Amino acid sequence: MPRQAEPGVVPAPGGLPIVGHLAAFHRDRLGFLDACRATGGPVVHLRFARPTYLLLEPEDIGHVLVSYGTYAKTDRLTDGRGRRAVGGGVLVAREGIHRDKRRTVRHVLSARRLERFGERIVAHTDRTVDGWPDGAPVDVSGAMVRLAGDVMLDVVFGAGDAEGRATIFAGIAERRRSLDRSAHSPFRFPGRLPLALRPRRRRAIEALDDAIEARLAGGLDSVLADLSSTADASAAGACDEAVSLGVAGYETVGQGLAWCLHAVTEAPEVLRRLRDEVDLLGDTPPAASDLDRLRYATACFEEAMRVRPPSWIVVRDVLREDTLPSGARLAPGARVYASQWVTHRDPRLHPEPERFDPERFLDGGAARGAVYAYFPFGAGPRDCIGRGLAMLEGALVLAGVVQRISFEPPAQPPRLDAGMVLRPASGLPMVARRR
């Protein structure tokens, strides 16, 4: 056991003079975090530019994520550059204005209001599956991210025409790249630096803003229209929230679905049970009204986000001195990591963590009541505001694909790339066959 530097804290393994653990983390983020978990914790001190701590106990994780005013989202997201990257919506709102913004958006994204989009989600799924030649390889990762992007463009922005969809997606992609650079670069970009230095990228962001304003004026049925119709939302505020949803959400859902299809394909008993559930629908496409009949499909999506969490780390900055339930004392200015990759795969919390077992998430399953041992969407007042849309999309798309397609597993296990989202480094090729 490493020597404890202070109560409740152990040092991370390795490290170099001057740079500390920075090089090891950026060389292999997931491997480094796994090595930190092996120390036994409960809190691991990482030698970065500022004091940084990885939390290994669910009680500590919950304490940090639920506390409001003591911990804040990293200023890499809430400073001027971060806010400009995602439009200044609830995702990057500072603590003082976050509550009011969140209340408005949560109402618009309630499960009841989102159900009306189920038919459109399934229509996009059908178009995607229709484009897969029988017996040909499909990059499931790329296909699911594109599908999630199509759903985002339609449901969030009401973009139905090809030109409008291309314009909005190009702008969202540029904003997302800027956010990724700002959040994960080892170097801090100046807050006043333009989001996109190249003219083509600047034009894409400007065209995005113009296209959103046009959609807002058109009154199409969308989340954007719902946001603009709330009593306490301005047109600019509605656009900001829609951009936040677009930038933050679609790849997370898409990669979650890709990992899920990969996992069920490699688990024959799971796939058999999932098909049995989906086949009860007959030839009728799944619908939002079928969610109660698709509990195993929902559990498969949840389990996929445990084994391969698309959002693999949560970062919080310490605003005020605090003592964690484990006893560790944190000073203002310190940074705290809570990693879904680490916690979701901790054998103390999830026995046989590498085994794909959706029953963990059925009624009575061990993970169903795992408070802060499972947090794919974060937790507390800063949890993912698009969780309801993600879960609706996850269950309906998975059911729609499995209803029509059987996959062959990839020849080689996918290598993992832990960027802004956990993705397969070289895609996820699987042969698709019609059922």
Short mmCIF file of C-alpha atoms in Angstrom, two decimals:
data_model
loop_
_atom_site.label_atom_id
_atom_site.label_comp_id
_atom_site.label_asym_id
_atom_site.label_seq_id
_atom_site.Cartn_x
_atom_site.Cartn_y
_atom_site.Cartn_z
CA MET A 1 0.00 0.00 0.00
CA PRO A 2 1.49 3.38 -0.95
CA ARG A 3 2.39 5.68 1.90
CA GLN A 4 -0.45 8.05 2.74
CA ALA A 5 0.50 11.69 2.17
CA GLU A 6 -2.48 12.97 4.18
CA PRO A 7 -5.55 11.39 5.81
CA GLY A 8 -7.62 9.46 3.28
CA VAL A 9 -5.30 10.21 0.34
CA VAL A 10 -2.73 8.02 -1.42
CA PRO A 11 -0.35 9.13 -4.21
CA ALA A 12 -0.91 8.01 -7.78
CA PRO A 13 1.68 5.50 -9.02
CA GLY A 14 4.72 6.64 -10.95
CA GLY A 15 5.22 10.22 -11.94
CA LEU A 16 8.15 12.21 -13.29
CA PRO A 17 10.04 15.23 -12.03
CA ILE A 18 8.43 18.55 -12.94
CA VAL A 19 5.60 17.12 -15.11
CA GLY A 20 4.36 14.72 -12.42
CA HIS A 21 1.65 12.43 -13.79
CA LEU A 22 0.66 14.64 -16.72
CA ALA A 23 2.61 12.67 -19.34
CA ALA A 24 1.33 9.30 -18.10
CA PHE A 25 -2.27 10.51 -18.12
CA HIS A 26 -2.16 11.91 -21.64
CA ARG A 27 -0.28 8.88 -22.97
CA ASP A 28 -2.90 6.38 -21.73
CA ARG A 29 -5.77 8.00 -19.86
CA LEU A 30 -7.74 4.85 -19.11
CA GLY A 31 -4.71 2.77 -18.23
CA PHE A 32 -3.48 5.45 -15.87
CA LEU A 33 -6.87 5.67 -14.14
CA ASP A 34 -6.94 1.88 -13.77
CA ALA A 35 -3.53 2.03 -12.11
CA CYS A 36 -4.85 4.69 -9.73
CA ARG A 37 -7.79 2.44 -8.82
CA ALA A 38 -5.34 -0.36 -8.00
CA THR A 39 -3.83 1.79 -5.22
CA GLY A 40 -6.93 1.13 -3.13
CA GLY A 41 -7.70 4.80 -2.53
CA PRO A 42 -10.14 5.99 -1.34
CA VAL A 43 -8.76 9.24 -2.79
CA VAL A 44 -5.76 9.31 -5.13
CA HIS A 45 -3.57 12.38 -5.45
CA LEU A 46 -2.45 13.16 -9.02
CA ARG A 47 0.50 15.49 -9.53
CA PHE A 48 -0.79 17.86 -12.19
CA ALA A 49 -0.38 21.62 -12.54
CA ARG A 50 -2.83 22.07 -9.68
CA PRO A 51 -3.65 19.64 -6.83
CA THR A 52 -5.93 17.00 -8.41
CA TYR A 53 -7.71 14.08 -6.76
CA LEU A 54 -9.40 10.98 -8.18
CA LEU A 55 -12.33 9.74 -6.08
CA LEU A 56 -12.80 5.98 -5.72
CA GLU A 57 -15.63 5.80 -3.16
CA PRO A 58 -19.27 6.33 -4.22
CA GLU A 59 -19.97 8.32 -1.05
CA ASP A 60 -17.26 10.81 -1.95
CA ILE A 61 -18.45 10.98 -5.56
CA GLY A 62 -22.02 11.66 -4.51
CA HIS A 63 -20.91 14.28 -2.01
CA VAL A 64 -19.04 16.21 -4.69
CA LEU A 65 -21.62 15.90 -7.48
CA VAL A 66 -24.59 16.79 -5.31
CA SER A 67 -22.96 19.67 -3.43
CA TYR A 68 -24.00 22.99 -4.92
CA GLY A 69 -21.74 25.96 -4.31
CA THR A 70 -18.78 24.02 -2.90
CA TYR A 71 -17.79 22.40 -6.20
CA ALA A 72 -18.19 23.78 -9.72
CA LYS A 73 -17.73 22.62 -13.27
CA THR A 74 -14.17 23.13 -14.42
CA ASP A 75 -13.48 26.66 -15.59
CA ARG A 76 -12.20 25.11 -18.84
CA LEU A 77 -15.92 24.86 -19.67
CA THR A 78 -17.38 27.89 -17.92
CA ASP A 79 -14.81 30.53 -18.89
CA GLY A 80 -15.35 32.78 -21.90
CA ARG A 81 -14.05 30.32 -24.48
CA GLY A 82 -16.07 27.39 -23.08
CA ARG A 83 -19.27 29.42 -23.03
CA ARG A 84 -18.75 30.62 -26.58
CA ALA A 85 -18.07 27.08 -27.77
CA VAL A 86 -21.45 25.75 -26.65
CA GLY A 87 -23.57 28.88 -26.79
CA GLY A 88 -23.77 29.86 -23.14
CA GLY A 89 -26.60 27.47 -22.20
CA VAL A 90 -27.16 25.46 -19.05
CA LEU A 91 -24.22 23.16 -19.84
CA VAL A 92 -21.70 25.91 -19.08
CA ALA A 93 -23.74 28.30 -16.94
CA ARG A 94 -21.94 29.54 -13.86
CA GLU A 95 -23.30 28.64 -10.45
CA GLY A 96 -25.19 31.90 -9.91
CA ILE A 97 -27.51 31.53 -12.93
CA HIS A 98 -27.50 27.77 -13.42
CA ARG A 99 -30.61 26.93 -11.35
CA ASP A 100 -33.04 29.12 -13.29
CA LYS A 101 -31.71 28.01 -16.67
CA ARG A 102 -31.89 24.37 -15.68
CA ARG A 103 -35.49 24.63 -14.45
CA THR A 104 -36.63 25.90 -17.85
CA VAL A 105 -34.75 23.29 -19.88
CA ARG A 106 -35.72 20.39 -17.63
CA HIS A 107 -39.41 21.16 -18.16
CA VAL A 108 -38.97 21.16 -21.95
CA LEU A 109 -37.02 17.88 -21.85
CA SER A 110 -39.39 15.98 -19.57
CA ALA A 111 -40.08 12.38 -20.58
CA ARG A 112 -43.76 13.11 -21.25
CA ARG A 113 -42.99 15.93 -23.68
CA LEU A 114 -40.28 13.96 -25.47
CA GLU A 115 -42.43 10.92 -26.25
CA ARG A 116 -43.96 12.68 -29.25
CA PHE A 117 -40.57 12.46 -30.97
CA GLY A 118 -40.45 8.66 -30.76
CA GLU A 119 -41.87 8.14 -34.24
CA ARG A 120 -39.25 10.42 -35.75
CA ILE A 121 -36.45 8.60 -33.94
CA VAL A 122 -37.68 5.28 -35.33
CA ALA A 123 -37.99 6.74 -38.84
CA HIS A 124 -34.34 7.79 -38.75
CA THR A 125 -33.41 4.32 -37.51
CA ASP A 126 -35.25 2.69 -40.41
CA ARG A 127 -33.53 4.94 -42.95
CA THR A 128 -30.15 4.08 -41.47
CA VAL A 129 -30.80 0.33 -41.54
CA ASP A 130 -32.20 0.54 -45.08
CA GLY A 131 -28.81 1.83 -46.22
CA TRP A 132 -26.86 -1.22 -45.00
CA PRO A 133 -26.23 -3.81 -47.74
CA ASP A 134 -27.02 -7.35 -46.61
CA GLY A 135 -23.85 -9.25 -45.70
CA ALA A 136 -21.56 -6.21 -45.94
CA PRO A 137 -19.41 -4.71 -43.16
CA VAL A 138 -20.74 -1.63 -41.40
CA ASP A 139 -18.77 0.72 -39.17
CA VAL A 140 -21.35 0.59 -36.39
CA SER A 141 -19.65 3.38 -34.46
CA GLY A 142 -19.79 5.80 -37.37
CA ALA A 143 -23.31 4.71 -38.32
CA MET A 144 -24.72 5.19 -34.82
CA VAL A 145 -23.08 8.57 -34.38
CA ARG A 146 -24.50 9.72 -37.71
CA LEU A 147 -27.92 8.38 -36.72
CA ALA A 148 -27.76 10.19 -33.39
CA GLY A 149 -26.71 13.32 -35.26
CA ASP A 150 -29.73 12.98 -37.57
CA VAL A 151 -32.03 12.62 -34.57
CA MET A 152 -30.44 15.65 -32.93
CA LEU A 153 -30.87 17.80 -36.04
CA ASP A 154 -34.52 16.77 -36.40
CA VAL A 155 -35.70 16.67 -32.78
CA VAL A 156 -33.68 19.53 -31.31
CA PHE A 157 -33.59 21.92 -34.29
CA GLY A 158 -36.46 20.79 -36.51
CA ALA A 159 -34.06 20.60 -39.46
CA GLY A 160 -35.73 18.52 -42.15
CA ASP A 161 -34.25 19.82 -45.40
CA ALA A 162 -30.87 18.49 -46.51
CA GLU A 163 -29.23 21.90 -46.86
CA GLY A 164 -30.33 23.07 -43.43
CA ARG A 165 -29.25 19.83 -41.83
CA ALA A 166 -25.79 20.04 -43.41
CA THR A 167 -25.36 23.66 -42.32
CA ILE A 168 -26.38 23.02 -38.73
CA PHE A 169 -24.33 19.86 -38.41
CA ALA A 170 -21.19 21.54 -39.80
CA GLY A 171 -21.49 24.36 -37.27
CA ILE A 172 -22.20 22.00 -34.38
CA ALA A 173 -19.17 19.91 -35.34
CA GLU A 174 -16.91 22.97 -35.33
CA ARG A 175 -18.21 24.11 -31.95
CA ARG A 176 -17.71 20.60 -30.60
CA ARG A 177 -14.12 20.47 -31.82
CA SER A 178 -13.45 23.77 -30.11
CA LEU A 179 -14.94 22.48 -26.85
CA ASP A 180 -12.87 19.30 -27.09
CA ARG A 181 -9.66 21.28 -27.56
CA SER A 182 -10.51 23.59 -24.69
CA ALA A 183 -11.48 20.83 -22.25
CA HIS A 184 -8.80 18.21 -22.94
CA SER A 185 -5.72 20.02 -24.21
CA PRO A 186 -2.76 19.94 -21.80
CA PHE A 187 -2.40 23.65 -22.59
CA ARG A 188 -4.93 26.33 -21.76
CA PHE A 189 -6.17 28.43 -24.66
CA PRO A 190 -6.57 32.19 -24.07
CA GLY A 191 -10.19 33.05 -23.36
CA ARG A 192 -10.31 35.66 -26.13
CA LEU A 193 -8.87 33.36 -28.79
CA PRO A 194 -11.41 32.88 -31.64
CA LEU A 195 -13.24 29.57 -31.60
CA ALA A 196 -12.08 28.83 -35.13
CA LEU A 197 -8.97 30.46 -36.60
CA ARG A 198 -9.51 29.14 -40.12
CA PRO A 199 -12.01 31.12 -42.22
CA ARG A 200 -13.89 27.99 -43.30
CA ARG A 201 -14.53 27.03 -39.70
CA ARG A 202 -15.57 30.55 -38.73
CA ARG A 203 -18.02 30.63 -41.60
CA ALA A 204 -19.50 27.29 -40.51
CA ILE A 205 -20.20 28.64 -37.01
CA GLU A 206 -21.71 31.85 -38.38
CA ALA A 207 -23.91 29.86 -40.80
CA LEU A 208 -25.06 27.68 -37.88
CA ASP A 209 -26.28 30.72 -35.97
CA ASP A 210 -28.17 32.02 -39.01
CA ALA A 211 -29.75 28.60 -39.67
CA ILE A 212 -30.95 28.29 -36.07
CA GLU A 213 -32.56 31.72 -36.19
CA ALA A 214 -34.37 30.70 -39.38
CA ARG A 215 -35.66 27.51 -37.73
CA LEU A 216 -36.80 29.51 -34.73
CA ALA A 217 -38.82 31.82 -36.94
CA GLY A 218 -40.32 28.87 -38.81
CA GLY A 219 -42.08 27.44 -35.74
CA LEU A 220 -41.37 23.78 -36.55
CA ASP A 221 -42.11 21.14 -33.91
CA SER A 222 -38.79 20.80 -32.07
CA VAL A 223 -37.07 21.23 -28.74
CA LEU A 224 -35.87 24.60 -30.02
CA ALA A 225 -39.47 25.72 -30.56
CA ASP A 226 -40.45 24.45 -27.11
CA LEU A 227 -37.59 26.37 -25.52
CA SER A 228 -38.56 29.58 -27.29
CA SER A 229 -42.18 29.27 -26.17
CA THR A 230 -41.43 29.15 -22.44
CA ALA A 231 -42.38 32.26 -20.55
CA ASP A 232 -38.87 33.01 -19.21
CA ALA A 233 -36.80 32.22 -22.31
CA SER A 234 -35.58 34.73 -24.89
CA ALA A 235 -34.93 33.78 -28.49
CA ALA A 236 -31.20 34.03 -27.86
CA GLY A 237 -31.53 31.89 -24.73
CA ALA A 238 -33.46 29.22 -26.65
CA CYS A 239 -30.75 29.13 -29.33
CA ASP A 240 -28.04 28.82 -26.68
CA GLU A 241 -29.76 25.85 -25.03
CA ALA A 242 -30.37 24.11 -28.36
CA VAL A 243 -26.71 24.53 -29.33
CA SER A 244 -25.65 23.13 -25.94
CA LEU A 245 -27.81 20.07 -26.50
CA GLY A 246 -26.45 19.63 -30.00
CA VAL A 247 -22.80 19.98 -29.05
CA ALA A 248 -22.92 17.84 -25.92
CA GLY A 249 -25.36 15.10 -26.74
CA TYR A 250 -25.34 13.31 -30.04
CA GLU A 251 -21.95 11.56 -30.01
CA THR A 252 -22.49 10.35 -26.45
CA VAL A 253 -25.74 8.64 -27.44
CA GLY A 254 -24.30 7.36 -30.72
CA GLN A 255 -21.25 5.76 -29.13
CA GLY A 256 -23.41 4.33 -26.33
CA LEU A 257 -25.55 2.61 -28.96
CA ALA A 258 -22.48 1.38 -30.86
CA TRP A 259 -20.97 -0.13 -27.71
CA CYS A 260 -24.34 -1.68 -26.90
CA LEU A 261 -24.71 -3.37 -30.30
CA HIS A 262 -21.15 -4.63 -30.03
CA ALA A 263 -21.77 -6.02 -26.53
CA VAL A 264 -25.03 -7.82 -27.28
CA THR A 265 -23.53 -9.31 -30.45
CA GLU A 266 -20.74 -10.87 -28.37
CA ALA A 267 -23.12 -12.19 -25.68
CA PRO A 268 -25.36 -14.87 -27.32
CA GLU A 269 -27.69 -15.36 -24.34
CA VAL A 270 -28.21 -11.63 -23.98
CA LEU A 271 -28.90 -11.29 -27.70
CA ARG A 272 -31.38 -14.18 -27.61
CA ARG A 273 -33.33 -12.61 -24.75
CA LEU A 274 -33.26 -9.18 -26.40
CA ARG A 275 -34.58 -10.64 -29.65
CA ASP A 276 -37.33 -12.47 -27.79
CA GLU A 277 -38.47 -9.17 -26.29
CA VAL A 278 -38.25 -7.21 -29.53
CA ASP A 279 -39.93 -9.96 -31.58
CA LEU A 280 -43.05 -9.58 -29.45
CA LEU A 281 -43.62 -6.38 -31.41
CA GLY A 282 -44.02 -8.46 -34.58
CA ASP A 283 -43.44 -6.46 -37.74
CA THR A 284 -44.56 -3.23 -36.07
CA PRO A 285 -41.73 -0.74 -35.53
CA PRO A 286 -41.07 0.12 -31.87
CA ALA A 287 -42.75 3.21 -30.48
CA ALA A 288 -42.48 5.34 -27.36
CA SER A 289 -45.66 3.67 -26.11
CA ASP A 290 -43.77 0.34 -26.15
CA LEU A 291 -41.12 1.39 -23.62
CA ASP A 292 -42.77 -0.61 -20.84
CA ARG A 293 -42.44 -3.68 -23.10
CA LEU A 294 -38.80 -2.93 -23.88
CA ARG A 295 -37.36 -3.11 -20.38
CA TYR A 296 -34.60 -5.53 -21.37
CA ALA A 297 -33.59 -3.30 -24.29
CA THR A 298 -33.37 -0.37 -21.89
CA ALA A 299 -31.32 -2.49 -19.48
CA CYS A 300 -28.94 -3.45 -22.32
CA PHE A 301 -28.35 0.23 -23.09
CA GLU A 302 -27.74 0.98 -19.41
CA GLU A 303 -25.32 -1.92 -19.05
CA ALA A 304 -23.42 -0.83 -22.16
CA MET A 305 -22.91 2.58 -20.55
CA ARG A 306 -21.53 0.83 -17.49
CA VAL A 307 -18.99 -1.34 -19.30
CA ARG A 308 -18.01 1.27 -21.92
CA PRO A 309 -19.23 4.63 -20.57
CA PRO A 310 -19.25 7.22 -23.40
CA SER A 311 -18.84 9.95 -20.78
CA TRP A 312 -15.86 8.55 -18.93
CA ILE A 313 -14.88 11.32 -16.52
CA VAL A 314 -16.47 14.20 -14.59
CA VAL A 315 -14.32 17.13 -13.48
CA ARG A 316 -15.12 19.53 -10.64
CA ASP A 317 -13.17 22.44 -9.16
CA VAL A 318 -13.17 23.03 -5.40
CA LEU A 319 -14.54 26.48 -4.53
CA ARG A 320 -14.51 26.22 -0.73
CA GLU A 321 -12.55 24.09 1.70
CA ASP A 322 -14.35 20.81 2.32
CA THR A 323 -13.91 17.41 3.94
CA LEU A 324 -15.09 14.35 2.02
CA PRO A 325 -17.00 11.52 3.76
CA SER A 326 -13.82 9.42 3.48
CA GLY A 327 -11.96 12.01 5.55
CA ALA A 328 -9.86 13.68 2.83
CA ARG A 329 -9.59 17.45 3.11
CA LEU A 330 -9.75 19.49 -0.10
CA ALA A 331 -8.55 23.09 -0.37
CA PRO A 332 -10.01 25.77 -2.64
CA GLY A 333 -8.44 25.67 -6.08
CA ALA A 334 -8.01 21.89 -6.11
CA ARG A 335 -9.53 19.79 -8.88
CA VAL A 336 -11.55 16.59 -8.41
CA TYR A 337 -12.04 13.72 -10.85
CA ALA A 338 -14.93 11.25 -10.66
CA SER A 339 -14.48 8.68 -13.43
CA GLN A 340 -17.30 6.55 -14.77
CA TRP A 341 -14.65 4.33 -16.36
CA VAL A 342 -13.13 3.64 -12.95
CA THR A 343 -16.25 3.44 -10.81
CA HIS A 344 -18.44 1.47 -13.24
CA ARG A 345 -15.73 -1.18 -13.50
CA ASP A 346 -14.77 -1.43 -9.84
CA PRO A 347 -15.24 -5.11 -8.83
CA ARG A 348 -16.15 -4.06 -5.29
CA LEU A 349 -19.16 -2.21 -6.66
CA HIS A 350 -20.00 -4.26 -9.78
CA PRO A 351 -18.97 -7.92 -9.44
CA GLU A 352 -17.41 -9.38 -12.60
CA PRO A 353 -17.24 -5.90 -14.09
CA GLU A 354 -16.14 -7.04 -17.57
CA ARG A 355 -19.17 -9.33 -17.93
CA PHE A 356 -22.02 -7.78 -19.91
CA ASP A 357 -25.11 -8.53 -17.82
CA PRO A 358 -28.19 -6.33 -18.39
CA GLU A 359 -30.00 -8.07 -15.52
CA ARG A 360 -28.04 -5.77 -13.20
CA PHE A 361 -30.48 -3.06 -14.31
CA LEU A 362 -33.77 -4.92 -14.21
CA ASP A 363 -36.05 -4.57 -11.20
CA GLY A 364 -34.17 -5.93 -8.22
CA GLY A 365 -30.85 -5.97 -10.07
CA ALA A 366 -27.73 -5.06 -8.14
CA ALA A 367 -27.02 -1.91 -10.15
CA ARG A 368 -30.56 -0.55 -10.04
CA GLY A 369 -30.05 0.98 -6.60
CA ALA A 370 -26.30 1.58 -6.87
CA VAL A 371 -26.25 5.17 -5.65
CA TYR A 372 -23.24 6.98 -7.17
CA ALA A 373 -21.65 3.68 -8.18
CA TYR A 374 -23.29 4.23 -11.58
CA PHE A 375 -23.54 7.72 -13.04
CA PRO A 376 -23.38 7.64 -16.87
CA PHE A 377 -25.10 11.04 -17.02
CA GLY A 378 -23.41 12.53 -13.98
CA ALA A 379 -25.49 13.25 -10.89
CA GLY A 380 -26.85 16.06 -8.77
CA PRO A 381 -27.79 19.53 -9.98
CA ARG A 382 -25.28 19.33 -12.84
CA ASP A 383 -26.32 15.97 -14.27
CA CYS A 384 -26.94 15.67 -18.01
CA ILE A 385 -30.04 17.65 -18.90
CA GLY A 386 -30.58 15.50 -22.02
CA ARG A 387 -30.79 12.22 -20.12
CA GLY A 388 -34.46 11.62 -20.97
CA LEU A 389 -33.91 12.06 -24.70
CA ALA A 390 -30.84 9.81 -24.58
CA MET A 391 -32.71 6.99 -22.85
CA LEU A 392 -35.69 7.27 -25.21
CA GLU A 393 -33.38 7.18 -28.20
CA GLY A 394 -31.26 4.34 -26.78
CA ALA A 395 -34.17 1.96 -26.27
CA LEU A 396 -35.98 2.73 -29.54
CA VAL A 397 -32.92 2.63 -31.79
CA LEU A 398 -31.60 -0.58 -30.21
CA ALA A 399 -34.98 -2.27 -30.60
CA GLY A 400 -35.35 -1.02 -34.18
CA VAL A 401 -31.92 -2.30 -35.23
CA VAL A 402 -32.20 -5.69 -33.50
CA GLN A 403 -35.65 -6.18 -34.98
CA ARG A 404 -34.18 -6.17 -38.49
CA ILE A 405 -30.43 -6.84 -38.30
CA SER A 406 -28.08 -9.54 -37.01
CA PHE A 407 -24.41 -8.61 -36.65
CA GLU A 408 -21.25 -10.67 -36.74
CA PRO A 409 -18.72 -9.64 -34.07
CA PRO A 410 -15.58 -7.80 -35.21
CA ALA A 411 -12.50 -9.91 -35.86
CA GLN A 412 -10.40 -7.93 -33.36
CA PRO A 413 -11.33 -6.28 -30.06
CA PRO A 414 -11.66 -2.53 -30.59
CA ARG A 415 -8.98 -0.22 -29.25
CA LEU A 416 -10.34 2.53 -27.02
CA ASP A 417 -9.89 6.25 -27.57
CA ALA A 418 -10.74 8.33 -24.49
CA GLY A 419 -11.25 11.79 -25.96
CA MET A 420 -14.24 13.95 -25.18
CA VAL A 421 -16.25 10.72 -25.59
CA LEU A 422 -15.08 7.11 -25.25
CA ARG A 423 -15.00 5.80 -28.81
CA PRO A 424 -13.36 2.93 -30.74
CA ALA A 425 -10.06 4.25 -32.08
CA SER A 426 -10.47 2.70 -35.55
CA GLY A 427 -14.21 2.38 -35.85
CA LEU A 428 -16.31 -0.68 -35.04
CA PRO A 429 -16.68 -2.79 -38.21
CA MET A 430 -19.29 -5.56 -38.02
CA VAL A 431 -21.01 -7.50 -40.80
CA ALA A 432 -24.74 -6.75 -40.94
CA ARG A 433 -27.22 -9.40 -42.10
CA ARG A 434 -30.98 -9.08 -42.57
CA ARG A 435 -33.05 -11.16 -40.21
#
